Coordinates of C-alpha atoms and ligand atoms in Angstrom, one line a residue:
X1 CA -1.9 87.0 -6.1
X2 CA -0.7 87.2 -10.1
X3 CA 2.3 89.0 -9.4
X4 CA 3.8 87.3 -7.1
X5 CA 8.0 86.8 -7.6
X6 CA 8.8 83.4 -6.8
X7 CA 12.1 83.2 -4.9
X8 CA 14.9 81.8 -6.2
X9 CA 15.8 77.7 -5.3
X10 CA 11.7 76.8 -5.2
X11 CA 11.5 75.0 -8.4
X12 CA 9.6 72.1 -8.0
X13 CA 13.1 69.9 -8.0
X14 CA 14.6 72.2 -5.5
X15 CA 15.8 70.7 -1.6
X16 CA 12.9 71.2 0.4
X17 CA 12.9 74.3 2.9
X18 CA 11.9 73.6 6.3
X19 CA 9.1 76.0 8.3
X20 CA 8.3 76.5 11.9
X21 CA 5.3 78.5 13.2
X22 CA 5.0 78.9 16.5
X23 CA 1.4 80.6 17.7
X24 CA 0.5 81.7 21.0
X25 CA -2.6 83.4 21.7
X26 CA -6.3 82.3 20.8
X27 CA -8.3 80.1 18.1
X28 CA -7.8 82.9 15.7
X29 CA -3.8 83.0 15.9
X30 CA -4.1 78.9 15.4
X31 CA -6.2 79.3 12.0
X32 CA -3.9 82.0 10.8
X33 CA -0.8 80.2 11.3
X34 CA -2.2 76.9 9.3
X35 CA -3.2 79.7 6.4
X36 CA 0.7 81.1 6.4
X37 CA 2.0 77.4 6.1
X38 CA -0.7 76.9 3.1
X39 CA 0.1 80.0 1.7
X40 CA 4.4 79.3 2.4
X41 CA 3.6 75.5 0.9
X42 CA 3.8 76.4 -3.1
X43 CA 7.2 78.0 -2.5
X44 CA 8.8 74.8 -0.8
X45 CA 8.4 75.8 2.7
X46 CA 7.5 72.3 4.8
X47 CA 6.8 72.1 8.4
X48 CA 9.7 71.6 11.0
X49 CA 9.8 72.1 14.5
X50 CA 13.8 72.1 15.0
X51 CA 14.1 76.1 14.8
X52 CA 18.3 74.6 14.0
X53 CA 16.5 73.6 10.5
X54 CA 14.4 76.1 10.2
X55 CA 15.1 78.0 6.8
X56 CA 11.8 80.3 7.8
X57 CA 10.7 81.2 12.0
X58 CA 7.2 82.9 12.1
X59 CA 6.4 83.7 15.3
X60 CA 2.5 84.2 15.2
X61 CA 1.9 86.8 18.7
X62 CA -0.4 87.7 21.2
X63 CA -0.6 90.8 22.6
X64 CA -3.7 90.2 25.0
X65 CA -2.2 90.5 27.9
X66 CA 1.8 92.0 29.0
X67 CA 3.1 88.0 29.2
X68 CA 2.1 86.8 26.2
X69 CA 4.1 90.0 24.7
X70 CA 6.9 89.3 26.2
X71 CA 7.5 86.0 25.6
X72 CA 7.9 87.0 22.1
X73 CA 11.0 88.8 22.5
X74 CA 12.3 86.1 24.9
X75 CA 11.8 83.7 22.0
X76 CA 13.4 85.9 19.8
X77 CA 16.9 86.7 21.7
X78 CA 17.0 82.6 21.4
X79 CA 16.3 83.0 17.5
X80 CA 18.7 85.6 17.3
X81 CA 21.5 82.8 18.2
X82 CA 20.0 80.2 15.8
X83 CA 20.4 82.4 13.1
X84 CA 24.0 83.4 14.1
X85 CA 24.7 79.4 14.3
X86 CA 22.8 78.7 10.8
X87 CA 25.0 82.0 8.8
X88 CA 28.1 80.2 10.4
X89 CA 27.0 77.4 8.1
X90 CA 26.5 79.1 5.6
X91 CA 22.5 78.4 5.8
X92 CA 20.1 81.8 5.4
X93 CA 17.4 82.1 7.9
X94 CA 14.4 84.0 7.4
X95 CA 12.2 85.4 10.9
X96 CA 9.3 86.5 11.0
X97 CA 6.8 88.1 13.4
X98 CA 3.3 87.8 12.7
X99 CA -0.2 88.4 14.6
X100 CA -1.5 91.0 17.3
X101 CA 2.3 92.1 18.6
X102 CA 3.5 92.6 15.0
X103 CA 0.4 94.8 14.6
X104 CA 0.7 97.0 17.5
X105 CA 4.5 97.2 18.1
X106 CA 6.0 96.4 14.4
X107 CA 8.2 99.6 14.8
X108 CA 9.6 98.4 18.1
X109 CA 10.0 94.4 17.1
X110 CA 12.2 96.4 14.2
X111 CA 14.2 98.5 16.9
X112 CA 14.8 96.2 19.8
X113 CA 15.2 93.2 17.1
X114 CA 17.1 94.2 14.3
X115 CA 17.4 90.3 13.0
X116 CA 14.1 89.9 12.6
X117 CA 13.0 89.9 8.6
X118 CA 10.0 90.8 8.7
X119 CA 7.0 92.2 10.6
X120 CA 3.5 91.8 9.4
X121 CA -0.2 91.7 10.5
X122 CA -2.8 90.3 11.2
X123 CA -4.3 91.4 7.5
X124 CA -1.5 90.8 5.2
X125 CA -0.8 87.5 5.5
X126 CA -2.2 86.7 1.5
X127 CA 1.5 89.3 0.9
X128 CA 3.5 86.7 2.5
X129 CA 4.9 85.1 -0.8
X130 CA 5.5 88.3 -2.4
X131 CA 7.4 89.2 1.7
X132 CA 9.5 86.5 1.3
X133 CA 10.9 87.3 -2.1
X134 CA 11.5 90.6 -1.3
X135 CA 13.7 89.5 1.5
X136 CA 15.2 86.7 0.0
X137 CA 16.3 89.4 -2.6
X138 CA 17.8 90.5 0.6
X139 CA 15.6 94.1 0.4
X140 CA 16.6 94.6 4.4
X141 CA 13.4 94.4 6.8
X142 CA 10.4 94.0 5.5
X143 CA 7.0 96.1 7.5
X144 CA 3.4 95.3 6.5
X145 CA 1.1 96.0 9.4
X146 CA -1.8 97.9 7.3
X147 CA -5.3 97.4 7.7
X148 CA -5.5 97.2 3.6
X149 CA -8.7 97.6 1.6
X150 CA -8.1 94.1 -0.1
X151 CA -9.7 91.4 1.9
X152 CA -7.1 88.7 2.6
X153 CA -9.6 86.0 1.9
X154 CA -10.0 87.1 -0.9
X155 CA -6.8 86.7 -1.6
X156 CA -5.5 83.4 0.3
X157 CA -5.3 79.9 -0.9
X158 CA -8.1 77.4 0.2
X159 CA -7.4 76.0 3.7
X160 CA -5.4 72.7 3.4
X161 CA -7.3 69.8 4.6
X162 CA -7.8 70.0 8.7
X163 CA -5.7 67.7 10.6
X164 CA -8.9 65.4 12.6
X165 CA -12.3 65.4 12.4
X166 CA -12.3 69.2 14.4
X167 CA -12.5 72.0 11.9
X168 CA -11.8 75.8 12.5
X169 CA -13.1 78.1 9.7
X170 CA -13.0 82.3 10.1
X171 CA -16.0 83.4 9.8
X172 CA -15.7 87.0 11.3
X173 CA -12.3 89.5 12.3
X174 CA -12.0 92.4 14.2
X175 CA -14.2 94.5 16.7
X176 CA -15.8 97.9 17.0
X177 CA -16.6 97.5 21.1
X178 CA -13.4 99.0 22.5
X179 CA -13.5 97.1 25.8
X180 CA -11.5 100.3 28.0
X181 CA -9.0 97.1 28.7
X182 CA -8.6 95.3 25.6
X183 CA -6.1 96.1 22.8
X184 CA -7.9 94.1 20.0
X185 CA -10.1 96.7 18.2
X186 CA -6.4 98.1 17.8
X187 CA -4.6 95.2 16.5
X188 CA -7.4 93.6 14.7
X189 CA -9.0 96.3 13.3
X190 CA -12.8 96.6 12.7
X191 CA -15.9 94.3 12.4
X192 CA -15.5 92.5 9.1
X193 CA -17.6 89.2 8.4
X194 CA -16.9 86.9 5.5
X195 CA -20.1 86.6 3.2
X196 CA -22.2 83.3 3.4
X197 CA -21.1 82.1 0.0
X198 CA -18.0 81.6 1.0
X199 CA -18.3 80.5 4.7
X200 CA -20.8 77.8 3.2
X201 CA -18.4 76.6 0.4
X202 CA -14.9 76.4 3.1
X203 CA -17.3 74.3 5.4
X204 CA -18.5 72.1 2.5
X205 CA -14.2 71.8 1.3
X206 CA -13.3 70.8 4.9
X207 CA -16.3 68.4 5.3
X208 CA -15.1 66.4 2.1
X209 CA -11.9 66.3 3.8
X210 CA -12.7 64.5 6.7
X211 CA -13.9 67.4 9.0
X212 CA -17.0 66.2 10.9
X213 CA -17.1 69.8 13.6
X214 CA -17.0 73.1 12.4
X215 CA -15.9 75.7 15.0
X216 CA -16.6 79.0 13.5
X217 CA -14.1 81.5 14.5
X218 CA -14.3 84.9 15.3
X219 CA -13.0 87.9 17.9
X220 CA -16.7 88.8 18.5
X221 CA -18.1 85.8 16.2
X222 CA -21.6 86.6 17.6
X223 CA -21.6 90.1 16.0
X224 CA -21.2 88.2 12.1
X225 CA -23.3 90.2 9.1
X226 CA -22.5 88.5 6.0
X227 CA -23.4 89.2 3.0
X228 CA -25.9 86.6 1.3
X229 CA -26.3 85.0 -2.1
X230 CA -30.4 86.8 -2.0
X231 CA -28.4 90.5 -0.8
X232 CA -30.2 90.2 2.3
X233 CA -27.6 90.4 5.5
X234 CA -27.5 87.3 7.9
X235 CA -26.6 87.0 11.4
X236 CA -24.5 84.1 13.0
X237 CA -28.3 82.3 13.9
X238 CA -29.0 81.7 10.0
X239 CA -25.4 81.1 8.7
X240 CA -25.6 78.2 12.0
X241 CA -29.1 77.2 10.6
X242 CA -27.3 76.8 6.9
X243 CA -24.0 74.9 7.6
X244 CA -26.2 72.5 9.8
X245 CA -27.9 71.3 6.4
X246 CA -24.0 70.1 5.0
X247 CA -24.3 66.5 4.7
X248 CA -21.6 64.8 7.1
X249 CA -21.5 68.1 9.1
X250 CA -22.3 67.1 12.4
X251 CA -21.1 69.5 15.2
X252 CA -20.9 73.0 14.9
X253 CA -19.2 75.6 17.8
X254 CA -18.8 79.0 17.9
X255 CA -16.8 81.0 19.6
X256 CA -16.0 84.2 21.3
X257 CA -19.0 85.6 21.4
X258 CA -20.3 88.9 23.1
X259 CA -23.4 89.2 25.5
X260 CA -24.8 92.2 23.9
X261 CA -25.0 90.2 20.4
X262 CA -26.7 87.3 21.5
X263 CA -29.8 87.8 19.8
X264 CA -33.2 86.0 19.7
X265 CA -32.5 83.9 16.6
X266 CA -29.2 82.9 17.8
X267 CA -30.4 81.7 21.2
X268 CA -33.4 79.9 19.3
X269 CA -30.6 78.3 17.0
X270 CA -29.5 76.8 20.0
X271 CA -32.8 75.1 20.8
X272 CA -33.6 74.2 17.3
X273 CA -30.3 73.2 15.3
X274 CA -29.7 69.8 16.9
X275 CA -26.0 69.7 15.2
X276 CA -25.4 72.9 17.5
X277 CA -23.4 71.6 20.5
X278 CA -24.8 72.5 24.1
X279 CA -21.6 74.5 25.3
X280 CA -21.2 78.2 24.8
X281 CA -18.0 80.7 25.8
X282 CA -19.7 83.7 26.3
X283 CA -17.2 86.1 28.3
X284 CA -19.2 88.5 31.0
X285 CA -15.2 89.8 32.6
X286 CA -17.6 91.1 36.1
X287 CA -20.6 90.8 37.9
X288 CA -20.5 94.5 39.1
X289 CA -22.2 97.1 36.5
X290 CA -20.1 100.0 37.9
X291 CA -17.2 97.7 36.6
X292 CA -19.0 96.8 33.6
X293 CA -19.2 100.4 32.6
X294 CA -16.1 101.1 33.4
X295 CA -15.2 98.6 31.1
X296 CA -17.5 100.2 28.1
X297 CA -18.9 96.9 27.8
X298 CA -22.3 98.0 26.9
X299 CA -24.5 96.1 29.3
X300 CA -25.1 95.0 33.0
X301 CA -24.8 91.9 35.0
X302 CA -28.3 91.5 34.3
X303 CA -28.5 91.1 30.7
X304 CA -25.9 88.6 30.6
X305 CA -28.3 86.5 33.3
X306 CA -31.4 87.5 31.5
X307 CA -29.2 85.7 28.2
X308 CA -28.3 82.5 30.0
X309 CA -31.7 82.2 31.5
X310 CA -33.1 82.4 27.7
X311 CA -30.3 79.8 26.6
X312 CA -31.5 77.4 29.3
X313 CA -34.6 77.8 28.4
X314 CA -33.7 76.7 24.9
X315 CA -31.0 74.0 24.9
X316 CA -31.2 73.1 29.0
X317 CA -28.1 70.9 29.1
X318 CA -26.1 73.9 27.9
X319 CA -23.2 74.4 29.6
X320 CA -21.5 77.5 29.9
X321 CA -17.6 79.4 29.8
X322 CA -17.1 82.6 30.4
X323 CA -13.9 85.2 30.6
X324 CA -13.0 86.8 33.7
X325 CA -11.0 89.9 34.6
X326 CA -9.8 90.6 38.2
X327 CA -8.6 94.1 39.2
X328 CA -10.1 96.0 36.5
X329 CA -8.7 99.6 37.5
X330 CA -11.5 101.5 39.8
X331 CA -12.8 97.9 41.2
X332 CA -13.6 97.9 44.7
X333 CA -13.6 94.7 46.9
X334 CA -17.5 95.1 46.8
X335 CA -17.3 94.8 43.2
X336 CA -15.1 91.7 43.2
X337 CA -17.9 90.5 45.7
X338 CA -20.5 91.0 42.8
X339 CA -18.5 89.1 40.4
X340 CA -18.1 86.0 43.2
X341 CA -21.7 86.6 43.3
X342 CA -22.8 86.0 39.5
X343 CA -20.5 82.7 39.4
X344 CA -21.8 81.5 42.0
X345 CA -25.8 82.4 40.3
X346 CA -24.9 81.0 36.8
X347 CA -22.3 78.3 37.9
X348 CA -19.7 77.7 34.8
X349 CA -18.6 74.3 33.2
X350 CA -15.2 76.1 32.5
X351 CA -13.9 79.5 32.9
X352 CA -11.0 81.9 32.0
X353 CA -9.7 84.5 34.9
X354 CA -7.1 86.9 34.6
X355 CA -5.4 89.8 36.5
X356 CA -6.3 93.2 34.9
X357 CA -2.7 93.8 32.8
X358 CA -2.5 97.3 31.4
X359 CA -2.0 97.6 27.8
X360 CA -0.7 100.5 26.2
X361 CA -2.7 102.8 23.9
X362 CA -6.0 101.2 25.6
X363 CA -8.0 103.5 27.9
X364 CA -8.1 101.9 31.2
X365 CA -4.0 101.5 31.1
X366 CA -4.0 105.5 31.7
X367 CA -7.0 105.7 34.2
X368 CA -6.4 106.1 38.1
X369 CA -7.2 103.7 40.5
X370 CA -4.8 100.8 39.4
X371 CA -5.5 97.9 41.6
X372 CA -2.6 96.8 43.9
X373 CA -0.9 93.5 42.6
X374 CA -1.5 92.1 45.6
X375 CA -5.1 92.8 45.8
X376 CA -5.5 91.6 42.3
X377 CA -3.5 88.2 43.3
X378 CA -6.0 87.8 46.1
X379 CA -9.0 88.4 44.0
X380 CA -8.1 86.0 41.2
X381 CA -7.1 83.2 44.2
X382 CA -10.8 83.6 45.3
X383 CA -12.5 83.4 42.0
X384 CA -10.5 80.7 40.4
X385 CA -10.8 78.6 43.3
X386 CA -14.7 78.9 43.1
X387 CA -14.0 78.1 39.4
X388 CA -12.7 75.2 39.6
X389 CA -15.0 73.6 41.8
X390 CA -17.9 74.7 39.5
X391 CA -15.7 73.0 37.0
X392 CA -14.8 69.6 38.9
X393 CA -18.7 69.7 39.9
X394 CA -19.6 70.1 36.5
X395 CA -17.7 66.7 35.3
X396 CA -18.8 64.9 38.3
X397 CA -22.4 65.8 37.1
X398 CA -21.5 64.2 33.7
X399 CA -20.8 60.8 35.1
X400 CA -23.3 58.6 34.2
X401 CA -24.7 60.2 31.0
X402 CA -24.8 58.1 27.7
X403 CA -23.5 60.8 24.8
X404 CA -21.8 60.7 21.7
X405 CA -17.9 62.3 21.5
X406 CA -15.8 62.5 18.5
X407 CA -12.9 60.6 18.5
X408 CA -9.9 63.0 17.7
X409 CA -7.0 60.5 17.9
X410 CA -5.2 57.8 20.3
X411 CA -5.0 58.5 23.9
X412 CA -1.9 57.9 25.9
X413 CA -2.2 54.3 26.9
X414 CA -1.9 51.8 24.2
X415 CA -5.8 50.6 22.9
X416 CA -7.0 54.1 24.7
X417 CA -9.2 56.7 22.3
X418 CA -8.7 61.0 22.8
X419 CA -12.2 62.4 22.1
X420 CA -14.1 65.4 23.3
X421 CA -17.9 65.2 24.3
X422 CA -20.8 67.2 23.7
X423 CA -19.6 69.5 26.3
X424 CA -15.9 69.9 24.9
X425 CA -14.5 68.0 27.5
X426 CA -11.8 65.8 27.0
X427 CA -12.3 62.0 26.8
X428 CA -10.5 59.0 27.1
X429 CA -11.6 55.5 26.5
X430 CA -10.6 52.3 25.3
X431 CA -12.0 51.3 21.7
X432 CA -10.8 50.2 18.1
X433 CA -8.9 52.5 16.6
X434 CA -11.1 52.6 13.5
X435 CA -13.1 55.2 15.2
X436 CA -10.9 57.9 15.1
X437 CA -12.1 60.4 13.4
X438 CA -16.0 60.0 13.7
X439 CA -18.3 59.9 16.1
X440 CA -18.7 57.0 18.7
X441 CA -21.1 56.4 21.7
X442 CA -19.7 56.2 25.3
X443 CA -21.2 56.1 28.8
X444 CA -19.0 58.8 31.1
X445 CA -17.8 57.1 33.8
X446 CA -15.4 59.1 35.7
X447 CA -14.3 62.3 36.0
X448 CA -10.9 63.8 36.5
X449 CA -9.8 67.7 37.1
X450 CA -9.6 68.3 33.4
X451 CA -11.1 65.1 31.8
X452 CA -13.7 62.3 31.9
X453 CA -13.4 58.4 31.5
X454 CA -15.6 56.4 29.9
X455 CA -16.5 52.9 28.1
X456 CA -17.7 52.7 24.8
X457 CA -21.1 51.4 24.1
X458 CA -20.5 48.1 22.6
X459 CA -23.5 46.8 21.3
X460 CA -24.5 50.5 19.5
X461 CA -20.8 49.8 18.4
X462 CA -21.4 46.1 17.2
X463 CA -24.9 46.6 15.9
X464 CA -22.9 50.0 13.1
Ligands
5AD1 N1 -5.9 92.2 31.0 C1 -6.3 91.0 31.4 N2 -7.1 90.2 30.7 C2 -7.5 90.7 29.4 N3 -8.2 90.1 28.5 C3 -8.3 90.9 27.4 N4 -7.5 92.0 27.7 C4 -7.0 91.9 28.9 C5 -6.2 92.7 29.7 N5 -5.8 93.9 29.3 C6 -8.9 88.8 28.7 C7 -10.5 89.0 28.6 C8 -10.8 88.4 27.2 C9 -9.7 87.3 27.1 C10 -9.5 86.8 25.8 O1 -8.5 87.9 27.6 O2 -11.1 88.3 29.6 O3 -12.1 87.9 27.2
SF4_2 FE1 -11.8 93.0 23.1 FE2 -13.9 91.3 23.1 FE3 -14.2 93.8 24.0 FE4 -13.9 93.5 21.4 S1 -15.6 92.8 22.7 S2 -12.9 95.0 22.7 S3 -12.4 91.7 21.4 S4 -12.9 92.2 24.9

C-alpha cells in the first residue's frame, strides 16, 4: 500500500495510541486479528485491553451461528458508552467491526449502530491504514465489505513474530461447498489458496522467530491448490511434504478440513511425514445420509468411515475431532440415531456439537421441517454426553505413554510447565523453565476432563 495517508499525530515521536481487538469465532478470526494489529502497528496503534484506553475497538465477528452474532451488538451497546465517556474527555475513539458479521450484515451494524466507524471484511483488512485515515479525517462511517480482486496477502505486512513456539499461518480462505446450513461461502467468499512460494517463505519467517508448530489455517484447508514455483498445482499433501523439510520446523497441523477432500496423498502424508502430528479435525456434522444430503455435503456416512479407516491405516495413533450438528431441519429421531451410531463406530478424542441455528440468506434457514428446540436440546444432551466419555476415555488411554509435548509457557502452580502433546491435549508438568518454548519429553501420568499430568523425563532431560 504506496498510497496510504498517514493520520495525523503518528509521527514516530507522537504519544502512543492504544488498540484492542477482541475476536470471537475460529482459528481464522485469531490470525486475522494479529494481521490488523501488524498492519495498525506502523501508525502508532499498541495493544491494550482496557476498552476506557482504547483510542481504536476492532471487534473481529463471527457469524457462525445466531449467538456468536449477537454478542456483537451486546458488546457494542457497552462500547457505545465508552466512547461517550472518552468524547467527555475530550479523547477520540475509533470502532470498528471486522470479520464474518461485518461481511454479512455491514448495512445493519451501520443502521442499528450508528457509532460504529467503520465496517469491513474479511478481505480488506490490507485497506485498514488508508480506513483509519479516512475516519480520522472524520469522513463519517466508513463500509468496505467487497470481495476485491487484489489479494490482501498480497498486500499485508509480514506476520509479526508468533507469540510461543505454536505458529498459525493462512494457507487457504473461502469455500465453494455451500453446506445448506452454513453462512461461510457467503461471508468468506470463494476457494482461494495462497501459492507455495509464499506459504514456504511465512513458515521459514516464523521458524527463525522462534515458531517450532505450524498450524496451517484454512475454512476448508484440505481443498488448498496453490500455485507452485515449477507452474504445476499442489495439494495440501505436497505443501505438508515441503514445510516438513524447514529446518527447526517440527510439528505441523492442519485444520478444518473436509471429508470429500481428503485425498490419497494427503492421507499418505499422514503416514509418511513424521513432523505431521497424529490428530486430525475432520467435521462429518451426521451419521444419517438423508441428513447429509440434506445438508449438500457431497458424501455419505460411509466415505467419511472409509477415510478414517484409510487414516488408521496410515498413522494408527491418530486421533480424531469432528463437528457435529444437532437438529438439522428435516432430521428425524432415526437420523439422530445414525449419528449416535457413527460416534459410537469411529469413537472421537474431542468433538464439537451444536444445535442447528438458522442463518439468514442460507438455504436450510427457509426450508420446512424446523426441529423443535426442545427436540434439538434433547438430541445434543445425548450426543455430547457420549462425547465426552469418548473424550475422558481417550485421555485415560494416554496415561502411561512416553511422548514428546511442546512447552507453550508456565502453568498455573509455581515450577509447573503448559504444553500440549502430540494429540493437542493440554499438559501440565513440573520442569525448568528453560524449556519453554521447545520440545520436552514427558511420561502422561494422569488424566483430567480437559487435560493430562505428567513428569518429565529426567534423564533424556539431563543427558540434552
Ligand atoms: N448452526 C449450527 N452449527 C453450525 N455450524 C456451522 N453453521 C452452523 C449453523 N447454522 C457448525 C458446523 C461447523 C462449525 C464450525 O460450526 O458444525 O463445522
Ligand atoms: Fe461451511 Fe465447511 Fe460447508 Fe464450507 S464446507 S459451507 S465452510 S461447513
Amino acid at each position: 500500500m504506496t498510497d496510504c495517508p498517514i493520520p495525523s499525530g503518528t509521527s514516530p515521536g507522537a504519544p502512543r495510541k492504544r488498540l484492542l481487538i477482541r475476536t470471537w469465532g475460529c482459528q481464522m478470526n485469531v490470525y486475522d486479528s494479529a494481521r490488523m494489529a501488524d498492519v495498525l502497528a506502523p501508525l502508532g496503534y499498541a495493544p491494550t485491553e482496557d476498552p476506557a484506553e482504547a483510542d481504536m475497538v476492532v471487534l473481529n465477528t463471527c457469524h457462525i451461528r445466531e449467538k456468536a452474532s449477537e454478542k456483537v451488538f451486546s458488546d457494542l451497546g457497552r462500547l457505545r458508552e465508552t466512547k461517550k465517556e472518552r468524547a467527555a474527555a475530550g479523547k477520540a475513539t475509533i470502532i470498528a467491526v471486522a470479520g464474518c458479521v461485518a461481511q454479512a450484515e455491514g448495512a445493519e451494524i451501520t443502521a442499528r449502530a450508528p457509532w460504529v466507524d467503520m465496517v469491513l471484511g474479511p478481505q480488506t483488512y490490507h485497506r485498514l491504514p488508508e480506513m483509519v485515515a479516512r475516519v480520522a479525517r472524520a469522513a463519517g462511517q466508513v463500509i468496505e465489505t467487497d470481495f476485491p480482486a487484489d489479494d490482501k496477502f498480497d498486500h499485508l505486512p509480514e506476520a509479526g513474530a508468533p507469540q510461543g513456539p505454536v505458529a498459525f499461518l493462512t494457507v487457504q480462505e473461502g469455500c465453494d461447498k455451500f453446506c445448506s446450513f452454513c453462512v461461510v461461502p457467503y461471508t468468506r467468499g470463494a476457494e482461494f489458496s495462497r501459492p507455495v512460494q509464499s506459504v514456504l517463505a511465512e513458515a521459514r519467517r516464523l521458524v527463525a522467530q522462534g515458531a517450532r508448530e505450524v498450524a496451517l489455517l484454512g475454512q476448508n484447508v484440505n481443498a488448498y491448490h496453490g500455485e507452485a514455483p515449477d507452474g504445476r498445482v499442489w495439494g495440501l499433501g505436497r505443501l505438508l511434504r515441503a514445510l516438513a523439510e524447514i529446518p527447526g520446523l517440527e510439528r505441523l497441523r492442519y485444520a478444518t478440513s473436509h471429508p470429500r477432500d481428503m485425498d490419497d496423498d494427503l492421507i499418505a502424508a499422514h503416514g509418511e511425514v513424521p513432523a505431521l502430528m497424529p490428530f486430525l479435525h475432520l467435521p462429518v456434522q451426521s451419521g444419517s445420509d438423508r441428513v447429509l444430503a440434506a445438508m449438500n455435503r457431497g458424501h455419505k456416512a460411509e466415505l467419511f468411515r472409509r477415510v478414517v479407516d484409510r487414516l488408521r491405516e496410515a498413522r494408527p495413533d491418530i486421533a480424531l475431532s469432528s463437528d457435529f450438528i444437532v437438529g438439522h431441519p428435516g432430521e428425524t429421531a432415526a437420523d439422530h440415531d445414525a449419528t449416535m451410531k457413527l460416534v459410537e463406530e469411529v469413537g472421537f478424542a474431542l468433538a464439537y456439537s451444536f444445535k442447528y441455528s438458522p442463518r439468514p440468506g442460507t438455504p436450510a434457514a427457509g426450508a420446512p421441517l424446523q426441529v423443535p428446540e426442545a427436540e434439538k436440546d434433547a438430541r445434543l444432551q445425548s450426543l455430547q454426553a457420549l462425547l465426552r466419555a469418548q473424550q475422558a476415555a481417550f485421555n485415560a488411554d494416554c496415561v502411561g505413554r512416553d511422548c514428546d509435548v511442546l512447552v507453550t509457557g508456565t502453568g498455573r502452580h509455581a515450577g509447573q510447565l503448559a504444553a500440549r502433546t502430540p494429540w493437542l491435549q493440554p499438559v501440565h508438568f513440573t520442569g525448568p523453565a528453560s524449556l519453554i518454548g521447545g520440545l520436552a519429553r514427558v511420561r502422561l501420568t494422569a488424566a483430567h476432563p480437559n487435560s493430562l499430568s505428567a513428569t518429565l523425563d529426567v534423564q533424556e532431560h539431563a543427558a540434552a
